[in-house]
């Protein structure tokens, strides 16, 4: 027997409805998956897979980029800088003049991790935004050595195929994948408003999404209140001003009398 749905009482106001909608939005935003981390090291054989290292994140998912510490991946430490680029730069293994830096791997003493939150609108100033049915690419043009950390072309992207393709909002074998996704394949994504966050710091995830949902609900509640606010009755237009009645000189106050001209003064000579 299906469960009966109980309607909320009529006394529940706008605040209760907004709270229920906020819970629903936060619950939907928390439904994203945590994808398998990308270990950025030559010991990761997925970089050599046929067709490259391809992932299919959905909006709401999270992806960790990990630079293992010395000995963590079964080999020596490797120095890299990871960039988010477009399709043209990924094919040439070249970063643009103002690149979007994601992570710098230069700390052999410990693992360094960076989290990407796939969201269409980011409340975080340094957060990245992704569009459905678009492709994005993560590459490194470093060669793995401290001396080649600042390389801007070639590097391990060219010699070791160290690049990751992100097909946002797509599925393996889908029509959008076969036809090629949006303009991110030809142009690089727009750079952020400033430098990336400190190395190893995760992009704001659930808290940022909750703040965005709260702002959206506040705007919706304000618009609803504006539509339902009590209307003031229109003001009655006033008629033309009444003419001031004329009155004889003795009955009018002094301020209403016309000014008098003083008689000329006569002096005896």
Coordinates of C-alpha atoms in Angstrom, one line a residue:
X1 CA 0.0 0.0 0.0
X2 CA 1.6 3.3 -1.0
X3 CA 2.5 5.6 1.8
X4 CA 0.1 8.6 2.2
X5 CA 1.6 12.0 1.7
X6 CA 0.6 14.5 4.4
X7 CA 0.2 18.0 3.2
X8 CA 1.8 20.7 5.4
X9 CA -0.6 22.7 7.6
X10 CA -1.8 26.0 6.3
X11 CA 0.0 27.8 9.2
X12 CA 3.4 26.9 7.8
X13 CA 4.8 30.2 6.4
X14 CA 7.4 31.1 3.9
X15 CA 10.2 30.4 6.2
X16 CA 9.2 26.8 6.6
X17 CA 8.9 26.3 2.9
X18 CA 12.3 27.9 2.2
X19 CA 13.8 25.6 4.9
X20 CA 12.3 22.5 3.3
X21 CA 13.6 23.6 -0.1
X22 CA 17.0 24.3 1.2
X23 CA 17.2 20.8 2.7
X24 CA 16.2 19.3 -0.6
X25 CA 18.7 21.4 -2.6
X26 CA 21.6 20.5 -0.2
X27 CA 20.6 16.8 -0.3
X28 CA 20.7 16.9 -4.1
X29 CA 24.1 18.7 -4.1
X30 CA 25.5 16.1 -1.8
X31 CA 24.6 13.2 -4.1
X32 CA 27.8 13.6 -6.2
X33 CA 30.4 10.8 -6.3
X34 CA 34.0 10.9 -5.3
X35 CA 35.9 9.6 -8.4
X36 CA 39.0 7.4 -8.3
X37 CA 42.0 9.7 -7.5
X38 CA 44.4 10.5 -10.3
X39 CA 47.9 9.6 -9.1
X40 CA 50.3 11.9 -11.0
X41 CA 53.3 9.6 -11.4
X42 CA 54.9 7.6 -14.2
X43 CA 54.1 4.5 -12.2
X44 CA 50.4 5.0 -13.0
X45 CA 49.8 2.8 -16.0
X46 CA 46.5 4.5 -16.9
X47 CA 48.3 7.2 -18.7
X48 CA 49.4 4.6 -21.3
X49 CA 45.9 3.2 -21.8
X50 CA 44.6 3.0 -25.3
X51 CA 42.7 6.2 -26.1
X52 CA 44.5 8.0 -23.2
X53 CA 43.4 8.7 -19.6
X54 CA 39.7 9.6 -20.0
X55 CA 37.3 10.3 -17.1
X56 CA 33.5 11.0 -17.2
X57 CA 32.7 13.2 -14.3
X58 CA 29.1 14.4 -13.7
X59 CA 28.1 17.7 -12.2
X60 CA 28.4 17.4 -8.5
X61 CA 31.3 14.8 -8.5
X62 CA 34.7 15.3 -7.0
X63 CA 38.1 14.3 -8.3
X64 CA 41.4 14.3 -6.4
X65 CA 44.7 14.9 -8.0
X66 CA 47.5 13.3 -6.0
X67 CA 51.2 13.8 -6.1
X68 CA 52.7 10.9 -4.1
X69 CA 55.6 11.6 -1.8
X70 CA 59.0 10.0 -2.2
X71 CA 58.6 6.3 -2.3
X72 CA 54.8 6.4 -2.3
X73 CA 54.4 5.3 -5.9
X74 CA 57.2 2.7 -5.9
X75 CA 59.8 5.0 -7.5
X76 CA 61.7 8.3 -7.0
X77 CA 59.9 11.6 -6.5
X78 CA 58.8 13.4 -9.6
X79 CA 58.3 17.2 -10.0
X80 CA 55.3 18.4 -11.9
X81 CA 53.0 21.4 -12.4
X82 CA 49.4 20.5 -13.4
X83 CA 47.4 22.8 -15.7
X84 CA 43.8 23.0 -16.8
X85 CA 43.8 23.7 -20.5
X86 CA 41.6 23.4 -23.6
X87 CA 41.8 20.9 -26.4
X88 CA 44.2 22.9 -28.7
X89 CA 46.8 23.3 -25.9
X90 CA 46.4 19.6 -24.8
X91 CA 47.1 18.4 -28.4
X92 CA 50.2 20.6 -28.6
X93 CA 51.3 19.9 -25.0
X94 CA 51.6 23.6 -24.5
X95 CA 50.2 25.9 -21.8
X96 CA 48.7 29.4 -22.6
X97 CA 50.5 32.6 -21.5
X98 CA 48.1 32.9 -18.5
X99 CA 47.6 29.3 -17.5
X100 CA 45.2 27.9 -14.9
X101 CA 47.5 26.2 -12.5
X102 CA 45.9 23.4 -10.4
X103 CA 48.7 21.8 -8.4
X104 CA 52.5 22.0 -8.0
X105 CA 54.2 18.8 -7.0
X106 CA 57.4 19.9 -5.3
X107 CA 57.2 18.4 -1.8
X108 CA 58.9 15.1 -1.6
X109 CA 58.4 14.7 2.1
X110 CA 54.6 14.1 1.8
X111 CA 51.7 13.5 -0.5
X112 CA 50.1 16.6 -2.0
X113 CA 46.4 16.6 -3.0
X114 CA 44.1 18.9 -4.8
X115 CA 40.3 18.4 -5.1
X116 CA 38.3 19.5 -8.1
X117 CA 34.5 20.0 -7.6
X118 CA 32.6 19.8 -10.9
X119 CA 30.0 22.5 -10.6
X120 CA 28.5 24.9 -13.1
X121 CA 28.5 27.8 -10.7
X122 CA 31.1 28.2 -8.0
X123 CA 30.6 30.4 -5.0
X124 CA 34.3 30.3 -4.3
X125 CA 36.4 33.0 -5.7
X126 CA 39.1 30.6 -6.7
X127 CA 36.8 27.7 -7.7
X128 CA 36.5 26.4 -11.2
X129 CA 33.3 26.1 -13.2
X130 CA 32.5 23.4 -15.7
X131 CA 29.7 23.0 -18.3
X132 CA 27.9 19.9 -19.2
X133 CA 28.8 18.2 -22.5
X134 CA 32.2 19.9 -22.6
X135 CA 35.7 18.5 -22.6
X136 CA 38.5 19.8 -20.4
X137 CA 42.1 18.6 -20.1
X138 CA 44.7 18.4 -17.4
X139 CA 48.3 18.3 -18.6
X140 CA 51.8 18.8 -17.3
X141 CA 54.6 20.3 -19.4
X142 CA 57.2 19.6 -16.7
X143 CA 59.7 16.7 -17.3
X144 CA 59.7 15.3 -13.7
X145 CA 62.9 17.0 -12.6
X146 CA 63.4 20.1 -10.5
X147 CA 65.1 21.8 -13.3
X148 CA 62.2 21.2 -15.7
X149 CA 59.4 22.1 -13.3
X150 CA 58.7 25.5 -15.1
X151 CA 58.6 24.1 -18.7
X152 CA 55.7 25.5 -20.7
X153 CA 55.8 23.1 -23.6
X154 CA 56.4 19.4 -24.2
X155 CA 57.6 17.7 -21.0
X156 CA 55.9 14.6 -19.7
X157 CA 52.8 15.4 -21.6
X158 CA 54.7 14.7 -24.9
X159 CA 57.2 12.1 -23.8
X160 CA 55.0 10.1 -21.3
X161 CA 51.4 11.0 -22.4
X162 CA 50.7 12.4 -19.0
X163 CA 47.4 14.1 -19.8
X164 CA 43.8 13.5 -18.5
X165 CA 40.7 14.1 -20.5
X166 CA 37.6 15.2 -18.5
X167 CA 34.3 14.6 -20.4
X168 CA 31.9 16.5 -18.1
X169 CA 28.3 15.3 -18.1
X170 CA 28.9 12.5 -20.7
X171 CA 28.9 8.7 -20.8
X172 CA 31.3 6.3 -22.5
X173 CA 30.1 5.7 -26.1
X174 CA 27.5 8.5 -26.0
X175 CA 26.7 10.5 -29.2
X176 CA 28.2 13.7 -27.7
X177 CA 31.5 11.9 -27.2
X178 CA 31.6 10.6 -30.7
X179 CA 30.7 14.0 -32.2
X180 CA 33.1 15.9 -29.9
X181 CA 32.0 18.0 -27.1
X182 CA 31.7 21.8 -26.8
X183 CA 34.1 24.6 -27.5
X184 CA 36.4 23.6 -24.7
X185 CA 38.0 21.3 -27.3
X186 CA 39.2 24.2 -29.4
X187 CA 39.8 27.0 -26.9
X188 CA 41.3 27.0 -23.4
X189 CA 38.9 27.6 -20.5
X190 CA 38.8 31.2 -19.3
X191 CA 41.4 31.9 -16.6
X192 CA 40.3 32.6 -13.1
X193 CA 40.2 36.1 -11.6
X194 CA 43.5 35.5 -9.9
X195 CA 46.2 33.0 -8.8
X196 CA 45.1 29.5 -7.7
X197 CA 44.7 28.7 -4.1
X198 CA 47.7 27.5 -2.1
X199 CA 49.2 24.1 -3.1
X200 CA 47.4 21.1 -1.7
X201 CA 44.4 23.0 -0.6
X202 CA 41.1 21.6 -1.8
X203 CA 38.5 23.6 -3.6
X204 CA 35.5 24.4 -1.5
X205 CA 32.9 21.8 -2.0
X206 CA 29.8 21.1 0.0
X207 CA 30.0 24.3 2.1
X208 CA 30.3 26.4 -1.0
X209 CA 27.4 24.7 -2.7
X210 CA 25.3 25.2 0.4
X211 CA 26.2 28.9 0.4
X212 CA 25.1 29.2 -3.2
X213 CA 21.9 27.4 -2.5
X214 CA 21.2 29.6 0.5
X215 CA 21.8 32.8 -1.6
X216 CA 19.5 31.5 -4.3
X217 CA 16.7 30.7 -1.8
X218 CA 17.1 34.1 -0.2
X219 CA 16.6 35.8 -3.6
X220 CA 13.6 33.6 -4.3
X221 CA 12.1 34.4 -0.9
X222 CA 12.6 38.1 -1.5
X223 CA 10.9 38.0 -4.9
X224 CA 8.0 36.0 -3.4
X225 CA 7.6 38.5 -0.6
X226 CA 7.7 41.4 -3.0
X227 CA 4.9 39.9 -5.0
X228 CA 2.8 39.2 -2.0
X229 CA 3.4 42.4 0.0
X230 CA 0.3 44.4 1.0
X231 CA -0.7 47.0 -1.5
X232 CA -1.2 50.6 -0.4
X233 CA -4.4 52.3 -1.6
X234 CA -3.8 54.9 -4.4
X235 CA -3.7 58.5 -3.3
X236 CA -6.6 60.7 -4.2
X237 CA -5.4 63.4 -6.6
X238 CA -5.8 66.9 -5.2
X239 CA -7.8 69.6 -7.1
X240 CA -6.4 72.9 -8.2
X241 CA -5.5 75.4 -5.5
X242 CA -8.3 77.6 -4.2
X243 CA -8.0 81.3 -5.1
X244 CA -7.4 83.6 -2.1
X245 CA -10.5 85.7 -1.4
X246 CA -10.1 89.4 -1.8
X247 CA -10.8 91.5 1.3
X248 CA -11.0 95.3 2.0
X249 CA -8.0 97.0 3.3
X250 CA -9.1 97.4 6.9
X251 CA -10.1 93.7 7.2
X252 CA -6.9 92.2 5.7
X253 CA -3.8 91.7 7.8
X254 CA -0.9 94.0 7.1
X255 CA 1.1 91.3 5.3
X256 CA -1.7 91.2 2.6
X257 CA -1.7 94.9 1.9
X258 CA 0.3 96.2 -1.1
X259 CA 3.5 98.0 -0.1
X260 CA 3.0 101.8 0.2
X261 CA 5.4 104.4 -1.1
X262 CA 6.7 106.8 1.6
X263 CA 5.8 110.5 0.8
X264 CA 8.7 112.7 -0.2
X265 CA 10.4 114.6 2.7
X266 CA 10.4 118.4 2.6
X267 CA 13.1 120.5 4.4
X268 CA 13.0 124.2 5.2
X269 CA 15.8 126.2 3.8

